[in-house]
CSV table of C-alpha atoms and ligand atoms in Angstrom, one decimal:
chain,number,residue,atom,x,y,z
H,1,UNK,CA,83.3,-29.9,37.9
H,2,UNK,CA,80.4,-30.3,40.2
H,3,UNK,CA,78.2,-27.6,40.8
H,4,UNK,CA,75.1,-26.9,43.4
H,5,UNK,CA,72.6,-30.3,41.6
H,6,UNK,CA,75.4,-32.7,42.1
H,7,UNK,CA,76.6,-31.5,45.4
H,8,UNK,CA,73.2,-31.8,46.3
H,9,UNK,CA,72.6,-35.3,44.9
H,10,UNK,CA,75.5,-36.5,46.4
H,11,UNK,CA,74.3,-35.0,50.1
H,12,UNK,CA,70.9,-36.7,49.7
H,13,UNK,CA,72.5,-40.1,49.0
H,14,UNK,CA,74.7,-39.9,51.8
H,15,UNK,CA,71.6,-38.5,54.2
H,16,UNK,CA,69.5,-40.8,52.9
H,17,UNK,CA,70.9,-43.4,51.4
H,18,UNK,CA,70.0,-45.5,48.0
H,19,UNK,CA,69.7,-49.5,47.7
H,20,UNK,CA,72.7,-50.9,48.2
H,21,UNK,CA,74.5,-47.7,49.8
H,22,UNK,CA,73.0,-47.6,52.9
H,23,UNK,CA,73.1,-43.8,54.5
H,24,UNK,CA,75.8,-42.2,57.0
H,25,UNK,CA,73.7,-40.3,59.4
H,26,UNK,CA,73.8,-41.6,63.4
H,27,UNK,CA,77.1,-43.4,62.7
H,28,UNK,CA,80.0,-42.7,64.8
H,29,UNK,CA,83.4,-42.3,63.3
H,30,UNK,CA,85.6,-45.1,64.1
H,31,UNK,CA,88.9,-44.3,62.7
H,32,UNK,CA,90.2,-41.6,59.8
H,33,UNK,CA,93.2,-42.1,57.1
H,34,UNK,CA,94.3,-39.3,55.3
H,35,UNK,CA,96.5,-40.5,53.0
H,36,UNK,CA,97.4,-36.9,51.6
H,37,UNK,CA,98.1,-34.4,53.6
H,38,UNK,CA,97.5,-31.3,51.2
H,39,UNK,CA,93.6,-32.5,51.0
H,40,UNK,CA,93.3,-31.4,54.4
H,41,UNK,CA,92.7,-27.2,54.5
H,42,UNK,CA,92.4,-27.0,58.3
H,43,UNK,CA,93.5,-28.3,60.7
H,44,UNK,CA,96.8,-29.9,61.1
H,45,UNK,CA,96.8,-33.8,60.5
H,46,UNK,CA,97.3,-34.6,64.3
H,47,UNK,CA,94.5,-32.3,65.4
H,48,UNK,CA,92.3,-33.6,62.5
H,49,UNK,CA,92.4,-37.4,63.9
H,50,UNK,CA,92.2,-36.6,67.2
H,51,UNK,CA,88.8,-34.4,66.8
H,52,UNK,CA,87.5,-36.1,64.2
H,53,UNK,CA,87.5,-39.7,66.0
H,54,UNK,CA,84.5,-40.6,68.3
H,55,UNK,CA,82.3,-37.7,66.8
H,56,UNK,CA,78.6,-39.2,65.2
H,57,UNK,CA,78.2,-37.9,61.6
H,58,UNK,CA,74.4,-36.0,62.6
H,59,UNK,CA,73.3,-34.7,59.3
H,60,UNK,CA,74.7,-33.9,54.9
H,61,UNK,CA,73.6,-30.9,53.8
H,62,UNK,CA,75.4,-28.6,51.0
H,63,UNK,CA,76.1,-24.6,51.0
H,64,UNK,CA,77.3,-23.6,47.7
H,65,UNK,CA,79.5,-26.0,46.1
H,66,UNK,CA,80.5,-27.3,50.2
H,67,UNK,CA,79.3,-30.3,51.5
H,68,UNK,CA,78.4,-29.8,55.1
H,69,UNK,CA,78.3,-32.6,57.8
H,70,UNK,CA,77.4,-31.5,60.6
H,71,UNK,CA,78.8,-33.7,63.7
H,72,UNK,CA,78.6,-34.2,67.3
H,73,UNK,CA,80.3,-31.1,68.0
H,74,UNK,CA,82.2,-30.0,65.7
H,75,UNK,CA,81.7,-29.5,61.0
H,76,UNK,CA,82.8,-31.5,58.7
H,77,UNK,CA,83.1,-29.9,55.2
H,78,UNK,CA,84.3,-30.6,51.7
H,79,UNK,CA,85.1,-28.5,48.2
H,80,UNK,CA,85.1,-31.5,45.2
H,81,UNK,CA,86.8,-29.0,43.0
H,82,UNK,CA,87.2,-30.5,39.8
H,83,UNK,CA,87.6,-34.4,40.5
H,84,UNK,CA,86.7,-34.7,44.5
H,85,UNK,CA,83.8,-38.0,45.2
H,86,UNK,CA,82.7,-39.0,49.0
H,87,UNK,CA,82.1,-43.0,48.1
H,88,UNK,CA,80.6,-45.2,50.6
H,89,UNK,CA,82.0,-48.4,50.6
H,90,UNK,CA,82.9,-52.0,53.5
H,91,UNK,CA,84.4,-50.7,56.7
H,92,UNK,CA,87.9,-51.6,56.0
H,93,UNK,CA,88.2,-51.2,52.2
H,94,UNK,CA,92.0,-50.8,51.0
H,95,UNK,CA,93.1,-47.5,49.9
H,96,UNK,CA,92.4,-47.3,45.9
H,97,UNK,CA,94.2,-45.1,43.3
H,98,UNK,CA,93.5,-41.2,43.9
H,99,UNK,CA,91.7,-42.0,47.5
H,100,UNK,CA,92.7,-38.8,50.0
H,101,UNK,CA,90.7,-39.3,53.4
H,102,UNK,CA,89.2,-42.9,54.7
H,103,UNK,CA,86.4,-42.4,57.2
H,104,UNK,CA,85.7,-45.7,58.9
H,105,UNK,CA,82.4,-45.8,60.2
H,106,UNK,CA,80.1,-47.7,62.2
H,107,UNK,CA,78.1,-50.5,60.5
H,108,UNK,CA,80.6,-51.9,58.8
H,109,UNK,CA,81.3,-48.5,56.7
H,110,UNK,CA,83.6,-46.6,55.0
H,111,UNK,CA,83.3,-43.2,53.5
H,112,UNK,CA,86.1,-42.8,51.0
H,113,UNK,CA,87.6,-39.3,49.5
H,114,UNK,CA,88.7,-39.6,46.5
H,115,UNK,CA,90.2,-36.9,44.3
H,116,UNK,CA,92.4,-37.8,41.1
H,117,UNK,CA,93.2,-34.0,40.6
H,118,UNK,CA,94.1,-33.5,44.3
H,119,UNK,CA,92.2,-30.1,44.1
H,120,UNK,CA,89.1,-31.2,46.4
H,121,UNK,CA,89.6,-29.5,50.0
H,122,UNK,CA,88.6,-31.2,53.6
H,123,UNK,CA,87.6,-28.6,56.8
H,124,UNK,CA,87.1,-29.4,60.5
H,125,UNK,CA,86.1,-26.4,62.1
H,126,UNK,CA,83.7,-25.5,65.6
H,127,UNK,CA,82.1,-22.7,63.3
H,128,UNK,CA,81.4,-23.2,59.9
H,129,UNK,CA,81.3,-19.3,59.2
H,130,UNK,CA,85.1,-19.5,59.2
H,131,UNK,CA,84.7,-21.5,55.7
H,132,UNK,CA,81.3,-20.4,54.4
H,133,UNK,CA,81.3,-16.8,55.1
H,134,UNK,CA,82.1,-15.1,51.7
H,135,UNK,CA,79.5,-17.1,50.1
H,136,UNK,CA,76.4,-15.0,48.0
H,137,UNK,CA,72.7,-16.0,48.4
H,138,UNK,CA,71.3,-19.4,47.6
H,139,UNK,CA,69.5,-19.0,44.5
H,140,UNK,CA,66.5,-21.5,45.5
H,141,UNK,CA,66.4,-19.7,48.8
H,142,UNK,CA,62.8,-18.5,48.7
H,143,UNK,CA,63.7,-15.8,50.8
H,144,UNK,CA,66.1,-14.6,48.2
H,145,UNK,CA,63.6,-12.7,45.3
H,146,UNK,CA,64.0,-10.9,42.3
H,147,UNK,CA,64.2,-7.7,43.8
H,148,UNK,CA,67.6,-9.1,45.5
H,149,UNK,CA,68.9,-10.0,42.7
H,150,UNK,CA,68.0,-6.7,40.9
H,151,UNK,CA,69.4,-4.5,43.8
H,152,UNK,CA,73.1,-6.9,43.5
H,153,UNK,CA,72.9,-6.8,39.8
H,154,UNK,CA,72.2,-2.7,39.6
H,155,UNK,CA,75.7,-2.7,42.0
H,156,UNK,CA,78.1,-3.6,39.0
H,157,UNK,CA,78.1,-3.0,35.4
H,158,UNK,CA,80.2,-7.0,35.3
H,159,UNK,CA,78.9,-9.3,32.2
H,160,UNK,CA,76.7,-11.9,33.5
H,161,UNK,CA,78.6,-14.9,33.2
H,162,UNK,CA,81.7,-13.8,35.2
H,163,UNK,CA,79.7,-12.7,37.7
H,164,UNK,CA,77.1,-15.4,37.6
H,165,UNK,CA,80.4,-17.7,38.2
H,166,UNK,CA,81.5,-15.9,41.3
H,167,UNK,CA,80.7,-17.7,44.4
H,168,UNK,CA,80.4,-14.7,46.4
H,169,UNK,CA,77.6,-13.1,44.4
H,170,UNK,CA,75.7,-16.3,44.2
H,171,UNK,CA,76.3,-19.4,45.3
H,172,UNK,CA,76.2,-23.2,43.7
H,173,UNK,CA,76.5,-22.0,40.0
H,174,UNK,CA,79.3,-23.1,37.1
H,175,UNK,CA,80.2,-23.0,33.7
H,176,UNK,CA,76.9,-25.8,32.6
H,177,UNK,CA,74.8,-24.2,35.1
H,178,UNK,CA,75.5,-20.7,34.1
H,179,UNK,CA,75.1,-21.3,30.4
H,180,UNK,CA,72.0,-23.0,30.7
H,181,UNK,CA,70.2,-20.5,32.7
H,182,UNK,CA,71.3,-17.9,30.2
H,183,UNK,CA,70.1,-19.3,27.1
H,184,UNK,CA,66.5,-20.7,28.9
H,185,UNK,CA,66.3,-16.2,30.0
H,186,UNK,CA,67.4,-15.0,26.6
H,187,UNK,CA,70.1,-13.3,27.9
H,188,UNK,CA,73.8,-12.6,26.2
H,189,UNK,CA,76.6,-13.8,28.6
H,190,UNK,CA,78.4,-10.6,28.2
H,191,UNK,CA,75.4,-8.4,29.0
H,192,UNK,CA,76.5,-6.1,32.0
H,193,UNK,CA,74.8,-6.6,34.8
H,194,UNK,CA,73.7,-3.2,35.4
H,195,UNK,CA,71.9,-3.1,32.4
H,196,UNK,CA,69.1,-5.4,32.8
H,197,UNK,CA,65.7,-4.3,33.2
H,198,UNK,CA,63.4,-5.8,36.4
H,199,UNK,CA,61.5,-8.1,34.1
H,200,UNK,CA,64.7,-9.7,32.8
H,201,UNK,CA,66.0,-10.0,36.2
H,202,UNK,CA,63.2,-11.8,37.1
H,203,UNK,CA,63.5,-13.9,33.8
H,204,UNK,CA,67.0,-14.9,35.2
H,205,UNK,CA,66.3,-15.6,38.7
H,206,UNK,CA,63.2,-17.9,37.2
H,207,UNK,CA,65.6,-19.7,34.7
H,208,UNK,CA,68.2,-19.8,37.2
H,209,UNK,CA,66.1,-21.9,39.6
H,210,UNK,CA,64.5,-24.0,36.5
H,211,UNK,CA,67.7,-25.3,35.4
H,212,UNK,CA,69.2,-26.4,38.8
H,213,UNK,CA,65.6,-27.7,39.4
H,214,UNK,CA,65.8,-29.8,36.5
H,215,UNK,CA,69.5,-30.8,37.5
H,216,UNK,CA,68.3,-31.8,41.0
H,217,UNK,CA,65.5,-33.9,39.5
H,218,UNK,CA,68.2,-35.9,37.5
H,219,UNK,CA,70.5,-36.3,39.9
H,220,UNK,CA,72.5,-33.9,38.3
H,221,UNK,CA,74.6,-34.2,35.1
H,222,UNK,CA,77.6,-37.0,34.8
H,223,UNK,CA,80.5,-34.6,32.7
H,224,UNK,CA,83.9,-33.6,33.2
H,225,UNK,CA,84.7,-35.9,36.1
H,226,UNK,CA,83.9,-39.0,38.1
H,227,UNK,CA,80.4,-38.1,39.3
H,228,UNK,CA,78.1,-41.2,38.6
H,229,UNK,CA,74.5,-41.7,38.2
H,230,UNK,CA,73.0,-38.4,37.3
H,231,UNK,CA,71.9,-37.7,33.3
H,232,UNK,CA,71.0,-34.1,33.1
H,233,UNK,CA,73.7,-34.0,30.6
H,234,UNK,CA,70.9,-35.5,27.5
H,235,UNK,CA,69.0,-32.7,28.9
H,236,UNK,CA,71.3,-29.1,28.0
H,237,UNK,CA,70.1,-26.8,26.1
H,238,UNK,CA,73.3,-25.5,24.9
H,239,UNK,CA,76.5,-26.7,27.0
H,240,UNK,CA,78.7,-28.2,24.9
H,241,UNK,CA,76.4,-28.6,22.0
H,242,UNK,CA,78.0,-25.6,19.6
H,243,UNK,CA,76.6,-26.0,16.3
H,244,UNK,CA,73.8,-27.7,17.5
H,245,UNK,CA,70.2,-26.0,16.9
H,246,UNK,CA,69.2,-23.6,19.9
H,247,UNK,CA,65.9,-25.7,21.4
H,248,UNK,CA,64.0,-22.6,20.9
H,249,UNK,CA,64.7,-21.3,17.7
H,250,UNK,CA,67.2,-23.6,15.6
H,251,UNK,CA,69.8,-21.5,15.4
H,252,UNK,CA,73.7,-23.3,15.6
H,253,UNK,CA,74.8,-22.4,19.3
H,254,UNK,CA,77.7,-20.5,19.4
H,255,UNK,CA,81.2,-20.7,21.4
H,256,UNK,CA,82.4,-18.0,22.8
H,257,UNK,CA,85.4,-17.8,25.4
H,258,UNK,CA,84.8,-15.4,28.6
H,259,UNK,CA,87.2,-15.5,31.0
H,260,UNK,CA,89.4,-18.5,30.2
H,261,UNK,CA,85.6,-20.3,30.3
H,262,UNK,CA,84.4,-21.8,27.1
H,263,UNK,CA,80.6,-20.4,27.0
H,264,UNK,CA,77.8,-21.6,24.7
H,265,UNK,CA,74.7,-19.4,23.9
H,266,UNK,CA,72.0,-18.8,20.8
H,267,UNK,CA,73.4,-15.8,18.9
H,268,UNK,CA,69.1,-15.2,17.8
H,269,UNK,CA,68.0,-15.7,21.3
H,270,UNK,CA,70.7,-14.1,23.4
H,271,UNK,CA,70.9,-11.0,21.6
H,272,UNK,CA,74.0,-8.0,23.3
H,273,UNK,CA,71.8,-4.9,23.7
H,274,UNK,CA,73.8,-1.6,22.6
R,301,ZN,ZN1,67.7,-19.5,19.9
């Protein structure tokens, strides 16, 4: 599932483009083809092509796990879920497999939703409030500090890695994420969050932003679904490598499973304190 690095990656692309995928931005949308209906959270199909056509796509940014476009006057948003991809591809391209929206665009473009598991999610709304507005903080928000954090974490005694998972206590983070950050702060997934000290908080917050940095800088990590391109996944420290030697002290990584979520962690490092 894609978390806060590859929604990001895939924004950049699609601001900026990369050789041979030229970028979206300034292009006006030509014509739209939603070719399942359920992909489409608001508003009704009729509604949706009649807004949507004629606006220019102005600018791809993410909040959370949502990419945002914003466009000539209204939002454009997505939720990948667990198999969602925005491909850009010739104006004109025939539908594929598990494609759920065609954009055609100007310059000879398409931009192509695709979604195998049909759990991805498309928005048009005047106000993006209405879909980001129970989101937490934005942990690489600089105005976001460890204080922050230690106020939300004193406000509920929930283990760190459900909470850590829960969009509206911070946003972009899942299951590799989460795990990763963890292990890197020496911290048990099931510690409860009102029992860490200051310094640990700031350990998190620091770890927090080291391992989605890292993510960022490899384009994020190619696992669990379509997502091409990114290699962060040679780089964990402990997702999916149980049994493997922690890559600060040796020890095997452990499984554990916290709320229906497998979670990996260095029993020597990650310690529960009683
Ligand atoms: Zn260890």
């Amino acid at each position: 599932m894609p978390e806060l690095p590859e929604v990001e990656t895939i924004a950049r692309i699609l601001r900026q483009g990369i050789p041979g995928q030229p970028a979206i931005i300034s292009r006006r949308i030509l014509e739209a083809n939603l070719l399942w209906a359920r992909t489409l959270a608001t508003p009704n199909p009729e509604v949706f092509h009649e807004r949507l056509v004629g606006q220019v796509i102005e600018s791809s940014a993410r909040r959370g796990k949502f990419l945002v476009f914003g466009l000539s006057s209204d939002w454009l948003l997505f939720h990948l879920r667990m198999s969602g991809d925005l491909l850009v591809r010739p104006a004109g391209t025939p539908p594929t497999t598990h494609d759920r929206l065609l954009l055609e665009l100007e310059g000879n473009l398409q931009l192509a939703f695709n979604d195998a598991r049909k759990f991805g999610r498309v928005w048009l709304v005047d106000e993006v409030d209405r879909v980001l507005d129970g989101l937490g903080p934005e942990p690489l928000d600089a105005g976001f500090t460890a204080h922050d954090l230690f106020d939300r974490l004193q406000g509920t005694h929930r283990q760190l890695k459900p909470l850590l998972l829960d969009q509206s206590f911070l946003a972009g983070l899942g299951n590799i994420y989460v795990d990763e950050a963890l292990n890197l702060a020496g911290l048990h997934p099931l510690t409860p969050a009102n029992h860490l000290t200051e310094e640990q908080t700031g350990a998190l917050l620091s770890s927090i932003r080291s391992v989605i940095q890292d993510g960022i800088a490899r384009n994020g990590a190619s696992i669990d679904w379509v997502y091409r391109g990114g290699d962060f996944q040679n780089y964990f420290r402990v997702y999916q490598r149980t049994g493997e030697p922690c890559p600060k002290c040796g020890t095997p990584i452990a499984r554990i499973v916290v709320g229906q979520r497998g979670t990996h962690f260095c029993p020597h490092c990650q310690q529960l304190s009683t």
